[in-house]
């Protein structure tokens, strides 16, 4: 958890439920709330001119959504869409900022979280400029695995579909399928029941 659930509730947060494919906010909306995922998966995305979806991030339980934009006056540059049925905690911007004023430890937890997000963006920006699809995919898998306590080779289940990997790396899904098969042949990943283990 970025912020303790009870602390959010004490400061006026309320639970909100979203069904799969429901939009939490749209590109161009003004950020008025802090959102934290209690259950489910949320995708941050936008679309190219040709209509092709580009996934910026996939967030799950305990993570927050778009919180960095609460510190400025910009609108959302992406959509937030529930990929599964979700339960979120929603706290107004004014209550969120007051909570941070009153809780120094929470501020530092938020800074650590924002630092991790920036690290991810830097790594993905660099690796998405690579020519080799396997390099792009491997850097994404490294990031996800490093965020978990699992260190054993082939012990970490990649929680992404091939389509989600394609959307996160800017590759075509067919390219991801071929690259993952090649990675399996080179003993970089294992495929068990169509799931990727790294």
Short mmCIF file of N, CA and C in Angstrom, two decimals:
data_model
loop_
_atom_site.label_atom_id
_atom_site.label_comp_id
_atom_site.label_asym_id
_atom_site.label_seq_id
_atom_site.Cartn_x
_atom_site.Cartn_y
_atom_site.Cartn_z
N UNK A 1 0.83 -1.19 0.00
CA UNK A 1 0.00 0.00 0.00
C UNK A 1 0.87 1.25 0.00
N UNK A 2 0.51 2.21 -0.83
CA UNK A 2 1.17 3.50 -0.83
C UNK A 2 0.82 4.23 0.45
N UNK A 3 -0.48 4.34 0.72
CA UNK A 3 -0.99 4.99 1.94
C UNK A 3 -1.89 3.98 2.65
N UNK A 4 -1.72 3.88 3.96
CA UNK A 4 -2.51 2.95 4.76
C UNK A 4 -4.01 3.20 4.52
N UNK A 5 -4.71 2.11 4.29
CA UNK A 5 -6.14 2.18 3.99
C UNK A 5 -6.93 2.90 5.08
N UNK A 6 -6.62 2.59 6.35
CA UNK A 6 -7.33 3.22 7.47
C UNK A 6 -7.07 4.72 7.52
N UNK A 7 -5.84 5.13 7.21
CA UNK A 7 -5.51 6.55 7.20
C UNK A 7 -6.31 7.28 6.12
N UNK A 8 -6.45 6.65 4.96
CA UNK A 8 -7.26 7.24 3.90
C UNK A 8 -8.71 7.39 4.34
N UNK A 9 -9.26 6.36 4.96
CA UNK A 9 -10.66 6.40 5.42
C UNK A 9 -10.84 7.47 6.49
N UNK A 10 -9.88 7.57 7.41
CA UNK A 10 -9.95 8.59 8.47
C UNK A 10 -9.94 10.00 7.90
N UNK A 11 -9.37 10.17 6.72
CA UNK A 11 -9.27 11.49 6.09
C UNK A 11 -10.35 11.74 5.05
N UNK A 12 -11.38 10.90 5.04
CA UNK A 12 -12.54 11.17 4.19
C UNK A 12 -12.63 10.36 2.91
N UNK A 13 -11.75 9.39 2.70
CA UNK A 13 -11.82 8.57 1.49
C UNK A 13 -13.06 7.68 1.52
N UNK A 14 -13.54 7.33 0.35
CA UNK A 14 -14.69 6.43 0.23
C UNK A 14 -14.37 5.36 -0.80
N UNK A 15 -14.95 4.19 -0.64
CA UNK A 15 -14.77 3.10 -1.60
C UNK A 15 -15.64 3.36 -2.83
N UNK A 16 -15.09 3.04 -3.99
CA UNK A 16 -15.85 3.09 -5.24
C UNK A 16 -15.56 1.81 -6.01
N UNK A 17 -16.60 1.23 -6.58
CA UNK A 17 -16.46 0.01 -7.37
C UNK A 17 -16.61 0.33 -8.85
N UNK A 18 -15.76 -0.31 -9.66
CA UNK A 18 -15.80 -0.15 -11.12
C UNK A 18 -15.86 -1.53 -11.75
N UNK A 19 -16.63 -1.66 -12.80
CA UNK A 19 -16.69 -2.93 -13.51
C UNK A 19 -15.60 -2.95 -14.57
N UNK A 20 -15.23 -4.14 -15.02
CA UNK A 20 -14.21 -4.28 -16.06
C UNK A 20 -14.59 -3.44 -17.27
N UNK A 21 -13.61 -2.73 -17.83
CA UNK A 21 -13.73 -1.86 -19.00
C UNK A 21 -14.34 -0.49 -18.68
N UNK A 22 -14.70 -0.24 -17.43
CA UNK A 22 -15.26 1.06 -17.06
C UNK A 22 -14.12 2.07 -16.92
N UNK A 23 -14.34 3.29 -17.40
CA UNK A 23 -13.34 4.34 -17.33
C UNK A 23 -13.40 5.05 -15.99
N UNK A 24 -12.25 5.19 -15.35
CA UNK A 24 -12.14 5.89 -14.07
C UNK A 24 -11.96 7.39 -14.33
N UNK A 25 -11.10 7.73 -15.28
CA UNK A 25 -11.01 9.10 -15.78
C UNK A 25 -10.50 9.08 -17.21
N UNK A 26 -10.76 10.18 -17.94
CA UNK A 26 -10.42 10.31 -19.36
C UNK A 26 -9.28 11.31 -19.55
N UNK A 27 -8.60 11.19 -20.68
CA UNK A 27 -7.64 12.21 -21.10
C UNK A 27 -8.37 13.56 -21.10
N UNK A 28 -7.73 14.57 -20.53
CA UNK A 28 -8.31 15.91 -20.51
C UNK A 28 -9.11 16.24 -19.27
N UNK A 29 -9.47 15.22 -18.46
CA UNK A 29 -10.16 15.49 -17.19
C UNK A 29 -9.19 16.16 -16.22
N UNK A 30 -9.72 16.96 -15.33
CA UNK A 30 -8.92 17.62 -14.30
C UNK A 30 -8.80 16.69 -13.09
N UNK A 31 -7.58 16.48 -12.57
CA UNK A 31 -7.40 15.62 -11.40
C UNK A 31 -7.99 16.26 -10.13
N UNK A 32 -9.01 15.64 -9.56
CA UNK A 32 -9.63 16.13 -8.34
C UNK A 32 -9.53 15.12 -7.19
N UNK A 33 -9.02 13.90 -7.49
CA UNK A 33 -9.03 12.84 -6.48
C UNK A 33 -7.74 12.03 -6.48
N UNK A 34 -7.41 11.53 -5.30
CA UNK A 34 -6.36 10.51 -5.15
C UNK A 34 -7.08 9.17 -5.21
N UNK A 35 -6.60 8.26 -6.06
CA UNK A 35 -7.18 6.92 -6.20
C UNK A 35 -6.16 5.88 -5.77
N UNK A 36 -6.58 4.93 -4.95
CA UNK A 36 -5.71 3.81 -4.58
C UNK A 36 -6.48 2.51 -4.80
N UNK A 37 -5.82 1.56 -5.45
CA UNK A 37 -6.47 0.30 -5.81
C UNK A 37 -6.50 -0.63 -4.60
N UNK A 38 -7.68 -1.05 -4.22
CA UNK A 38 -7.86 -2.02 -3.13
C UNK A 38 -7.92 -3.43 -3.71
N UNK A 39 -8.60 -3.54 -4.85
CA UNK A 39 -8.73 -4.85 -5.52
C UNK A 39 -8.87 -4.62 -7.01
N UNK A 40 -8.20 -5.45 -7.82
CA UNK A 40 -8.36 -5.38 -9.26
C UNK A 40 -7.15 -4.81 -9.97
N UNK A 41 -7.31 -4.59 -11.27
CA UNK A 41 -6.23 -4.12 -12.14
C UNK A 41 -6.73 -2.94 -12.98
N UNK A 42 -5.89 -1.91 -13.07
CA UNK A 42 -6.22 -0.71 -13.83
C UNK A 42 -5.14 -0.47 -14.87
N UNK A 43 -5.56 -0.11 -16.07
CA UNK A 43 -4.62 0.20 -17.15
C UNK A 43 -4.64 1.69 -17.43
N UNK A 44 -3.44 2.28 -17.56
CA UNK A 44 -3.31 3.66 -18.01
C UNK A 44 -2.95 3.60 -19.48
N UNK A 45 -3.75 4.28 -20.33
CA UNK A 45 -3.51 4.18 -21.77
C UNK A 45 -3.87 5.47 -22.49
N UNK A 46 -3.46 5.55 -23.72
CA UNK A 46 -3.97 6.55 -24.65
C UNK A 46 -3.90 5.93 -26.04
N UNK A 47 -4.31 6.70 -27.05
CA UNK A 47 -4.43 6.15 -28.40
C UNK A 47 -3.70 7.02 -29.41
N UNK A 48 -3.03 6.36 -30.35
CA UNK A 48 -2.39 7.05 -31.46
C UNK A 48 -3.46 7.52 -32.44
N UNK A 49 -3.06 8.37 -33.38
CA UNK A 49 -4.00 8.90 -34.37
C UNK A 49 -4.70 7.80 -35.15
N UNK A 50 -3.99 6.68 -35.38
CA UNK A 50 -4.59 5.57 -36.15
C UNK A 50 -5.51 4.69 -35.30
N UNK A 51 -5.69 5.07 -34.03
CA UNK A 51 -6.57 4.31 -33.14
C UNK A 51 -5.88 3.20 -32.38
N UNK A 52 -4.57 3.02 -32.61
CA UNK A 52 -3.85 1.95 -31.92
C UNK A 52 -3.63 2.34 -30.46
N UNK A 53 -4.00 1.43 -29.57
CA UNK A 53 -3.85 1.67 -28.14
C UNK A 53 -2.38 1.60 -27.72
N UNK A 54 -1.99 2.51 -26.85
CA UNK A 54 -0.65 2.47 -26.25
C UNK A 54 -0.83 2.41 -24.75
N UNK A 55 -0.32 1.36 -24.11
CA UNK A 55 -0.44 1.19 -22.67
C UNK A 55 0.75 1.83 -22.00
N UNK A 56 0.48 2.72 -21.07
CA UNK A 56 1.53 3.40 -20.32
C UNK A 56 1.93 2.61 -19.08
N UNK A 57 0.95 1.98 -18.43
CA UNK A 57 1.24 1.19 -17.24
C UNK A 57 0.03 0.34 -16.91
N UNK A 58 0.29 -0.73 -16.17
CA UNK A 58 -0.77 -1.59 -15.65
C UNK A 58 -0.55 -1.66 -14.15
N UNK A 59 -1.55 -1.23 -13.40
CA UNK A 59 -1.44 -1.10 -11.94
C UNK A 59 -2.38 -2.08 -11.26
N UNK A 60 -1.99 -2.49 -10.06
CA UNK A 60 -2.81 -3.47 -9.34
C UNK A 60 -2.90 -3.11 -7.86
N UNK A 61 -3.42 -4.04 -7.10
CA UNK A 61 -3.71 -3.84 -5.67
C UNK A 61 -2.58 -3.13 -4.93
N UNK A 62 -2.95 -2.10 -4.17
CA UNK A 62 -1.99 -1.36 -3.36
C UNK A 62 -1.35 -0.19 -4.06
N UNK A 63 -1.52 -0.09 -5.39
CA UNK A 63 -0.91 1.01 -6.13
C UNK A 63 -1.90 2.16 -6.30
N UNK A 64 -1.36 3.35 -6.54
CA UNK A 64 -2.20 4.53 -6.75
C UNK A 64 -2.20 4.90 -8.22
N UNK A 65 -3.16 5.75 -8.59
CA UNK A 65 -3.39 6.08 -10.00
C UNK A 65 -3.30 7.58 -10.21
N UNK A 66 -2.34 8.02 -11.02
CA UNK A 66 -2.27 9.41 -11.43
C UNK A 66 -2.01 10.42 -10.33
N UNK A 67 -1.45 9.96 -9.20
CA UNK A 67 -1.28 10.83 -8.03
C UNK A 67 -0.34 12.00 -8.28
N UNK A 68 0.66 11.84 -9.13
CA UNK A 68 1.62 12.93 -9.35
C UNK A 68 0.95 14.17 -9.94
N UNK A 69 -0.16 13.98 -10.64
CA UNK A 69 -0.85 15.10 -11.28
C UNK A 69 -1.64 15.96 -10.29
N UNK A 70 -1.78 15.48 -9.05
CA UNK A 70 -2.47 16.25 -8.03
C UNK A 70 -1.62 17.42 -7.52
N UNK A 71 -0.32 17.45 -7.88
CA UNK A 71 0.58 18.49 -7.40
C UNK A 71 0.72 19.63 -8.40
N UNK A 72 0.05 19.57 -9.52
CA UNK A 72 0.15 20.61 -10.54
C UNK A 72 -1.22 21.03 -11.01
N UNK A 73 -1.23 21.73 -12.12
CA UNK A 73 -2.49 22.24 -12.68
C UNK A 73 -2.77 21.67 -14.07
N UNK A 74 -2.17 20.55 -14.40
CA UNK A 74 -2.36 19.93 -15.72
C UNK A 74 -3.54 18.95 -15.67
N UNK A 75 -4.09 18.70 -16.85
CA UNK A 75 -5.15 17.68 -16.97
C UNK A 75 -4.49 16.31 -17.19
N UNK A 76 -5.29 15.27 -17.09
CA UNK A 76 -4.77 13.92 -17.29
C UNK A 76 -4.33 13.74 -18.74
N UNK A 77 -3.10 13.26 -18.98
CA UNK A 77 -2.64 12.99 -20.35
C UNK A 77 -2.93 11.55 -20.77
N UNK A 78 -3.71 10.82 -19.96
CA UNK A 78 -4.01 9.42 -20.25
C UNK A 78 -5.37 9.07 -19.66
N UNK A 79 -5.91 7.93 -20.12
CA UNK A 79 -7.12 7.36 -19.55
C UNK A 79 -6.73 6.38 -18.46
N UNK A 80 -7.60 6.21 -17.48
CA UNK A 80 -7.46 5.13 -16.50
C UNK A 80 -8.70 4.25 -16.66
N UNK A 81 -8.49 2.98 -17.00
CA UNK A 81 -9.58 2.06 -17.30
C UNK A 81 -9.45 0.81 -16.44
N UNK A 82 -10.53 0.41 -15.82
CA UNK A 82 -10.54 -0.84 -15.05
C UNK A 82 -10.41 -2.01 -16.03
N UNK A 83 -9.37 -2.82 -15.87
CA UNK A 83 -9.19 -3.99 -16.72
C UNK A 83 -9.96 -5.19 -16.16
N UNK A 84 -10.17 -5.18 -14.84
CA UNK A 84 -10.97 -6.20 -14.17
C UNK A 84 -11.95 -5.44 -13.28
N UNK A 85 -12.87 -6.14 -12.65
CA UNK A 85 -13.70 -5.48 -11.64
C UNK A 85 -12.76 -4.95 -10.56
N UNK A 86 -12.97 -3.71 -10.16
CA UNK A 86 -12.05 -3.04 -9.22
C UNK A 86 -12.79 -2.40 -8.07
N UNK A 87 -12.11 -2.32 -6.95
CA UNK A 87 -12.53 -1.50 -5.83
C UNK A 87 -11.40 -0.53 -5.55
N UNK A 88 -11.74 0.76 -5.54
CA UNK A 88 -10.75 1.81 -5.29
C UNK A 88 -11.14 2.59 -4.06
N UNK A 89 -10.15 3.20 -3.43
CA UNK A 89 -10.40 4.23 -2.43
C UNK A 89 -10.18 5.56 -3.12
N UNK A 90 -11.11 6.48 -2.93
CA UNK A 90 -11.08 7.78 -3.61
C UNK A 90 -11.10 8.88 -2.54
N UNK A 91 -10.09 9.76 -2.59
CA UNK A 91 -9.95 10.84 -1.62
C UNK A 91 -9.83 12.16 -2.36
N UNK A 92 -10.58 13.17 -1.94
CA UNK A 92 -10.53 14.46 -2.62
C UNK A 92 -9.12 15.04 -2.56
N UNK A 93 -8.78 15.83 -3.56
CA UNK A 93 -7.45 16.45 -3.66
C UNK A 93 -7.13 17.27 -2.41
N UNK A 94 -8.07 18.08 -1.94
CA UNK A 94 -7.80 18.92 -0.77
C UNK A 94 -7.53 18.06 0.47
N UNK A 95 -8.29 16.99 0.67
CA UNK A 95 -8.05 16.10 1.81
C UNK A 95 -6.74 15.35 1.66
N UNK A 96 -6.40 14.97 0.43
CA UNK A 96 -5.13 14.29 0.16
C UNK A 96 -3.95 15.19 0.51
N UNK A 97 -3.99 16.43 0.07
CA UNK A 97 -2.89 17.35 0.36
C UNK A 97 -2.78 17.64 1.86
N UNK A 98 -3.93 17.73 2.55
CA UNK A 98 -3.91 17.93 4.01
C UNK A 98 -3.33 16.70 4.71
N UNK A 99 -3.69 15.51 4.24
CA UNK A 99 -3.14 14.27 4.81
C UNK A 99 -1.62 14.29 4.71
N UNK A 100 -1.08 14.73 3.57
CA UNK A 100 0.37 14.79 3.41
C UNK A 100 1.00 15.83 4.33
N UNK A 101 0.33 16.96 4.52
CA UNK A 101 0.85 17.99 5.44
C UNK A 101 0.96 17.44 6.86
N UNK A 102 0.02 16.57 7.23
CA UNK A 102 -0.05 16.06 8.60
C UNK A 102 0.75 14.79 8.84
N UNK A 103 1.27 14.14 7.78
CA UNK A 103 1.91 12.82 7.93
C UNK A 103 3.20 12.74 7.14
N UNK A 104 4.31 13.08 7.80
CA UNK A 104 5.61 13.10 7.13
C UNK A 104 6.01 11.72 6.60
N UNK A 105 5.75 10.67 7.36
CA UNK A 105 6.11 9.32 6.91
C UNK A 105 5.38 8.96 5.61
N UNK A 106 4.12 9.36 5.50
CA UNK A 106 3.36 9.11 4.28
C UNK A 106 3.95 9.86 3.10
N UNK A 107 4.44 11.06 3.34
CA UNK A 107 5.09 11.85 2.28
C UNK A 107 6.30 11.09 1.75
N UNK A 108 7.13 10.56 2.64
CA UNK A 108 8.32 9.83 2.19
C UNK A 108 7.96 8.53 1.48
N UNK A 109 6.91 7.85 1.93
CA UNK A 109 6.43 6.66 1.22
C UNK A 109 5.98 7.02 -0.19
N UNK A 110 5.29 8.15 -0.32
CA UNK A 110 4.84 8.61 -1.62
C UNK A 110 6.04 8.97 -2.51
N UNK A 111 7.05 9.63 -1.94
CA UNK A 111 8.26 9.96 -2.70
C UNK A 111 8.95 8.70 -3.21
N UNK A 112 9.04 7.67 -2.37
CA UNK A 112 9.65 6.39 -2.80
C UNK A 112 8.87 5.80 -3.96
N UNK A 113 7.56 5.84 -3.83
CA UNK A 113 6.69 5.31 -4.89
C UNK A 113 6.87 6.09 -6.20
N UNK A 114 6.88 7.42 -6.11
CA UNK A 114 7.07 8.24 -7.31
C UNK A 114 8.45 8.01 -7.91
N UNK A 115 9.45 7.80 -7.07
CA UNK A 115 10.80 7.50 -7.55
C UNK A 115 10.81 6.18 -8.32
N UNK A 116 10.12 5.18 -7.81
CA UNK A 116 10.02 3.89 -8.51
C UNK A 116 9.34 4.05 -9.86
N UNK A 117 8.28 4.87 -9.91
CA UNK A 117 7.57 5.10 -11.16
C UNK A 117 8.48 5.79 -12.18
N UNK A 118 9.24 6.79 -11.72
CA UNK A 118 10.17 7.49 -12.63
C UNK A 118 11.24 6.54 -13.13
N UNK A 119 11.74 5.68 -12.25
CA UNK A 119 12.74 4.68 -12.64
C UNK A 119 12.17 3.81 -13.76
N UNK A 120 10.95 3.32 -13.58
CA UNK A 120 10.29 2.49 -14.58
C UNK A 120 10.19 3.24 -15.91
N UNK A 121 9.77 4.50 -15.85
CA UNK A 121 9.62 5.28 -17.08
C UNK A 121 10.96 5.45 -17.79
N UNK A 122 12.03 5.73 -17.05
CA UNK A 122 13.35 5.90 -17.66
C UNK A 122 13.82 4.61 -18.31
N UNK A 123 13.66 3.51 -17.59
CA UNK A 123 14.09 2.20 -18.11
C UNK A 123 13.30 1.86 -19.37
N UNK A 124 11.98 2.04 -19.34
CA UNK A 124 11.16 1.69 -20.49
C UNK A 124 11.41 2.62 -21.66
N UNK A 125 11.64 3.89 -21.39
CA UNK A 125 11.93 4.83 -22.47
C UNK A 125 13.21 4.43 -23.20
N UNK A 126 14.25 4.09 -22.43
CA UNK A 126 15.51 3.67 -23.03
C UNK A 126 15.34 2.35 -23.78
N UNK A 127 14.72 1.36 -23.13
CA UNK A 127 14.62 0.04 -23.73
C UNK A 127 13.66 0.01 -24.92
N UNK A 128 12.67 0.90 -24.93
CA UNK A 128 11.76 0.93 -26.08
C UNK A 128 12.44 1.50 -27.33
N UNK A 129 13.63 2.10 -27.14
CA UNK A 129 14.39 2.57 -28.30
C UNK A 129 15.26 1.45 -28.87
N UNK A 130 15.34 0.31 -28.17
CA UNK A 130 16.12 -0.83 -28.65
C UNK A 130 15.47 -1.42 -29.90
N UNK A 131 16.29 -2.04 -30.73
CA UNK A 131 15.79 -2.66 -31.96
C UNK A 131 15.30 -4.08 -31.68
N UNK A 132 15.99 -4.80 -30.82
CA UNK A 132 15.70 -6.20 -30.54
C UNK A 132 14.44 -6.34 -29.66
N UNK A 133 13.38 -6.98 -30.14
CA UNK A 133 12.16 -7.14 -29.34
C UNK A 133 12.40 -7.85 -28.01
N UNK A 134 13.28 -8.87 -28.00
CA UNK A 134 13.54 -9.61 -26.76
C UNK A 134 14.13 -8.69 -25.69
N UNK A 135 14.95 -7.72 -26.08
CA UNK A 135 15.52 -6.77 -25.11
C UNK A 135 14.42 -5.93 -24.48
N UNK A 136 13.48 -5.48 -25.29
CA UNK A 136 12.36 -4.69 -24.76
C UNK A 136 11.54 -5.52 -23.78
N UNK A 137 11.25 -6.75 -24.18
CA UNK A 137 10.41 -7.62 -23.35
C UNK A 137 11.15 -7.98 -22.06
N UNK A 138 12.42 -8.27 -22.18
CA UNK A 138 13.19 -8.66 -21.00
C UNK A 138 13.28 -7.51 -19.99
N UNK A 139 13.45 -6.28 -20.45
CA UNK A 139 13.52 -5.16 -19.52
C UNK A 139 12.19 -4.97 -18.79
N UNK A 140 11.08 -5.19 -19.50
CA UNK A 140 9.77 -5.12 -18.85
C UNK A 140 9.64 -6.22 -17.80
N UNK A 141 10.06 -7.43 -18.13
CA UNK A 141 9.99 -8.54 -17.19
C UNK A 141 10.90 -8.29 -15.99
N UNK A 142 12.09 -7.74 -16.24
CA UNK A 142 13.01 -7.40 -15.14
C UNK A 142 12.34 -6.45 -14.16
N UNK A 143 11.69 -5.42 -14.70
CA UNK A 143 11.03 -4.43 -13.84
C UNK A 143 9.97 -5.09 -12.97
N UNK A 144 9.11 -5.92 -13.57
CA UNK A 144 8.05 -6.57 -12.80
C UNK A 144 8.63 -7.52 -11.76
N UNK A 145 9.64 -8.29 -12.14
CA UNK A 145 10.21 -9.25 -11.20
C UNK A 145 10.93 -8.55 -10.04
N UNK A 146 11.63 -7.45 -10.34
CA UNK A 146 12.32 -6.71 -9.29
C UNK A 146 11.36 -6.12 -8.27
N UNK A 147 10.10 -5.92 -8.66
CA UNK A 147 9.09 -5.37 -7.76
C UNK A 147 8.49 -6.45 -6.86
N UNK A 148 8.91 -7.70 -7.05
CA UNK A 148 8.36 -8.80 -6.26
C UNK A 148 9.45 -9.41 -5.38
N UNK A 149 9.07 -10.19 -4.38
CA UNK A 149 10.07 -10.85 -3.53
C UNK A 149 10.69 -12.10 -4.17
N UNK A 150 10.18 -12.53 -5.32
CA UNK A 150 10.65 -13.75 -5.98
C UNK A 150 11.95 -13.47 -6.73
N UNK A 151 12.98 -14.27 -6.43
CA UNK A 151 14.27 -14.10 -7.10
C UNK A 151 14.68 -15.33 -7.91
N UNK A 152 14.09 -16.47 -7.60
CA UNK A 152 14.45 -17.74 -8.25
C UNK A 152 14.16 -17.68 -9.76
N UNK A 153 15.10 -18.24 -10.55
CA UNK A 153 14.89 -18.29 -11.99
C UNK A 153 13.64 -19.12 -12.29
N UNK A 154 12.80 -18.59 -13.15
CA UNK A 154 11.53 -19.19 -13.56
C UNK A 154 10.54 -19.30 -12.40
N UNK A 155 10.77 -18.56 -11.32
CA UNK A 155 9.87 -18.60 -10.17
C UNK A 155 8.81 -17.50 -10.20
N UNK A 156 9.03 -16.49 -11.05
CA UNK A 156 8.09 -15.36 -11.09
C UNK A 156 7.14 -15.48 -12.26
N UNK A 157 5.85 -15.46 -11.97
CA UNK A 157 4.82 -15.50 -13.00
C UNK A 157 4.60 -14.07 -13.51
N UNK A 158 4.83 -13.84 -14.79
CA UNK A 158 4.62 -12.53 -15.40
C UNK A 158 3.10 -12.30 -15.47
N UNK A 159 2.59 -11.25 -14.79
CA UNK A 159 1.13 -11.07 -14.71
C UNK A 159 0.54 -10.32 -15.90
N UNK A 160 1.11 -10.51 -17.07
CA UNK A 160 0.67 -9.79 -18.26
C UNK A 160 0.35 -10.76 -19.39
N UNK A 161 -0.64 -10.40 -20.18
CA UNK A 161 -0.91 -11.17 -21.39
C UNK A 161 0.08 -10.74 -22.46
N UNK A 162 0.16 -11.50 -23.53
CA UNK A 162 1.05 -11.10 -24.64
C UNK A 162 0.59 -9.77 -25.24
N UNK A 163 -0.72 -9.56 -25.28
CA UNK A 163 -1.25 -8.28 -25.78
C UNK A 163 -0.81 -7.12 -24.89
N UNK A 164 -0.86 -7.31 -23.57
CA UNK A 164 -0.44 -6.26 -22.65
C UNK A 164 1.06 -5.98 -22.79
N UNK A 165 1.85 -7.03 -22.97
CA UNK A 165 3.29 -6.85 -23.19
C UNK A 165 3.51 -6.04 -24.47
N UNK A 166 2.76 -6.37 -25.51
CA UNK A 166 2.86 -5.63 -26.77
C UNK A 166 2.51 -4.16 -26.57
N UNK A 167 1.41 -3.90 -25.85
CA UNK A 167 0.98 -2.53 -25.62
C UNK A 167 1.99 -1.74 -24.79
N UNK A 168 2.64 -2.40 -23.83
CA UNK A 168 3.61 -1.72 -22.96
C UNK A 168 4.94 -1.47 -23.66
N UNK A 169 5.27 -2.28 -24.64
CA UNK A 169 6.58 -2.15 -25.31
C UNK A 169 6.49 -1.52 -26.69
N UNK A 170 5.27 -1.30 -27.19
CA UNK A 170 5.12 -0.73 -28.52
C UNK A 170 5.34 -1.73 -29.64
N UNK A 171 5.33 -3.02 -29.29
CA UNK A 171 5.51 -4.08 -30.30
C UNK A 171 4.16 -4.60 -30.76
N UNK A 172 4.15 -5.30 -31.88
CA UNK A 172 2.95 -5.99 -32.34
C UNK A 172 2.83 -7.29 -31.54
N UNK A 173 1.62 -7.74 -31.29
CA UNK A 173 1.42 -8.94 -30.49
C UNK A 173 2.07 -10.15 -31.13
N UNK A 174 2.06 -10.21 -32.47
CA UNK A 174 2.69 -11.33 -33.17
C UNK A 174 4.21 -11.35 -32.89
N UNK A 175 4.80 -10.16 -32.85
CA UNK A 175 6.24 -10.05 -32.55
C UNK A 175 6.52 -10.53 -31.14
N UNK A 176 5.66 -10.18 -30.20
CA UNK A 176 5.82 -10.62 -28.81
C UNK A 176 5.74 -12.13 -28.73
N UNK A 177 4.77 -12.73 -29.41
CA UNK A 177 4.61 -14.18 -29.38
C UNK A 177 5.88 -14.87 -29.89
N UNK A 178 6.40 -14.39 -31.02
CA UNK A 178 7.63 -14.99 -31.58
C UNK A 178 8.82 -14.78 -30.65
N UNK A 179 8.95 -13.57 -30.11
CA UNK A 179 10.10 -13.26 -29.25
C UNK A 179 10.06 -14.10 -27.97
N UNK A 180 8.87 -14.28 -27.39
CA UNK A 180 8.75 -15.06 -26.16
C UNK A 180 9.09 -16.53 -26.44
N UNK A 181 8.66 -17.05 -27.58
CA UNK A 181 9.02 -18.43 -27.95
C UNK A 181 10.53 -18.57 -28.09
N UNK A 182 11.16 -17.58 -28.72
CA UNK A 182 12.61 -17.61 -28.87
C UNK A 182 13.30 -17.52 -27.49
N UNK A 183 12.75 -16.67 -26.61
CA UNK A 183 13.31 -16.56 -25.26
C UNK A 183 13.19 -17.88 -24.51
N UNK A 184 12.10 -18.61 -24.76
CA UNK A 184 11.94 -19.92 -24.13
C UNK A 184 13.00 -20.89 -24.66
N UNK A 185 13.22 -20.89 -25.97
CA UNK A 185 14.23 -21.77 -26.57
C UNK A 185 15.63 -21.45 -26.05
N UNK A 186 15.87 -20.18 -25.72
CA UNK A 186 17.18 -19.76 -25.21
C UNK A 186 17.25 -19.83 -23.68
N UNK A 187 16.25 -20.46 -23.07
CA UNK A 187 16.22 -20.71 -21.63
C UNK A 187 16.18 -19.42 -20.80
N UNK A 188 15.53 -18.38 -21.34
CA UNK A 188 15.36 -17.12 -20.59
C UNK A 188 14.05 -17.13 -19.82
N UNK A 189 13.05 -17.81 -20.35
CA UNK A 189 11.74 -17.92 -19.71
C UNK A 189 11.25 -19.36 -19.84
N UNK A 190 10.24 -19.68 -19.05
CA UNK A 190 9.53 -20.94 -19.21
C UNK A 190 8.07 -20.62 -19.48
N UNK A 191 7.45 -21.43 -20.32
CA UNK A 191 6.02 -21.30 -20.60
C UNK A 191 5.34 -22.51 -19.97
N UNK A 192 4.41 -22.24 -19.06
CA UNK A 192 3.64 -23.32 -18.43
C UNK A 192 2.17 -22.96 -18.53
N UNK A 193 1.40 -23.83 -19.19
CA UNK A 193 -0.04 -23.60 -19.38
C UNK A 193 -0.28 -22.20 -19.94
N UNK A 194 0.49 -21.83 -20.96
CA UNK A 194 0.39 -20.56 -21.69
C UNK A 194 0.79 -19.34 -20.86
N UNK A 195 1.28 -19.56 -19.62
CA UNK A 195 1.72 -18.48 -18.76
C UNK A 195 3.24 -18.37 -18.81
N UNK A 196 3.75 -17.13 -18.70
CA UNK A 196 5.20 -16.90 -18.78
C UNK A 196 5.78 -16.84 -17.37
N UNK A 197 6.84 -17.62 -17.18
CA UNK A 197 7.58 -17.60 -15.89
C UNK A 197 8.99 -17.16 -16.16
N UNK A 198 9.45 -16.22 -15.35
CA UNK A 198 10.75 -15.58 -15.57
C UNK A 198 11.62 -15.69 -14.32
#
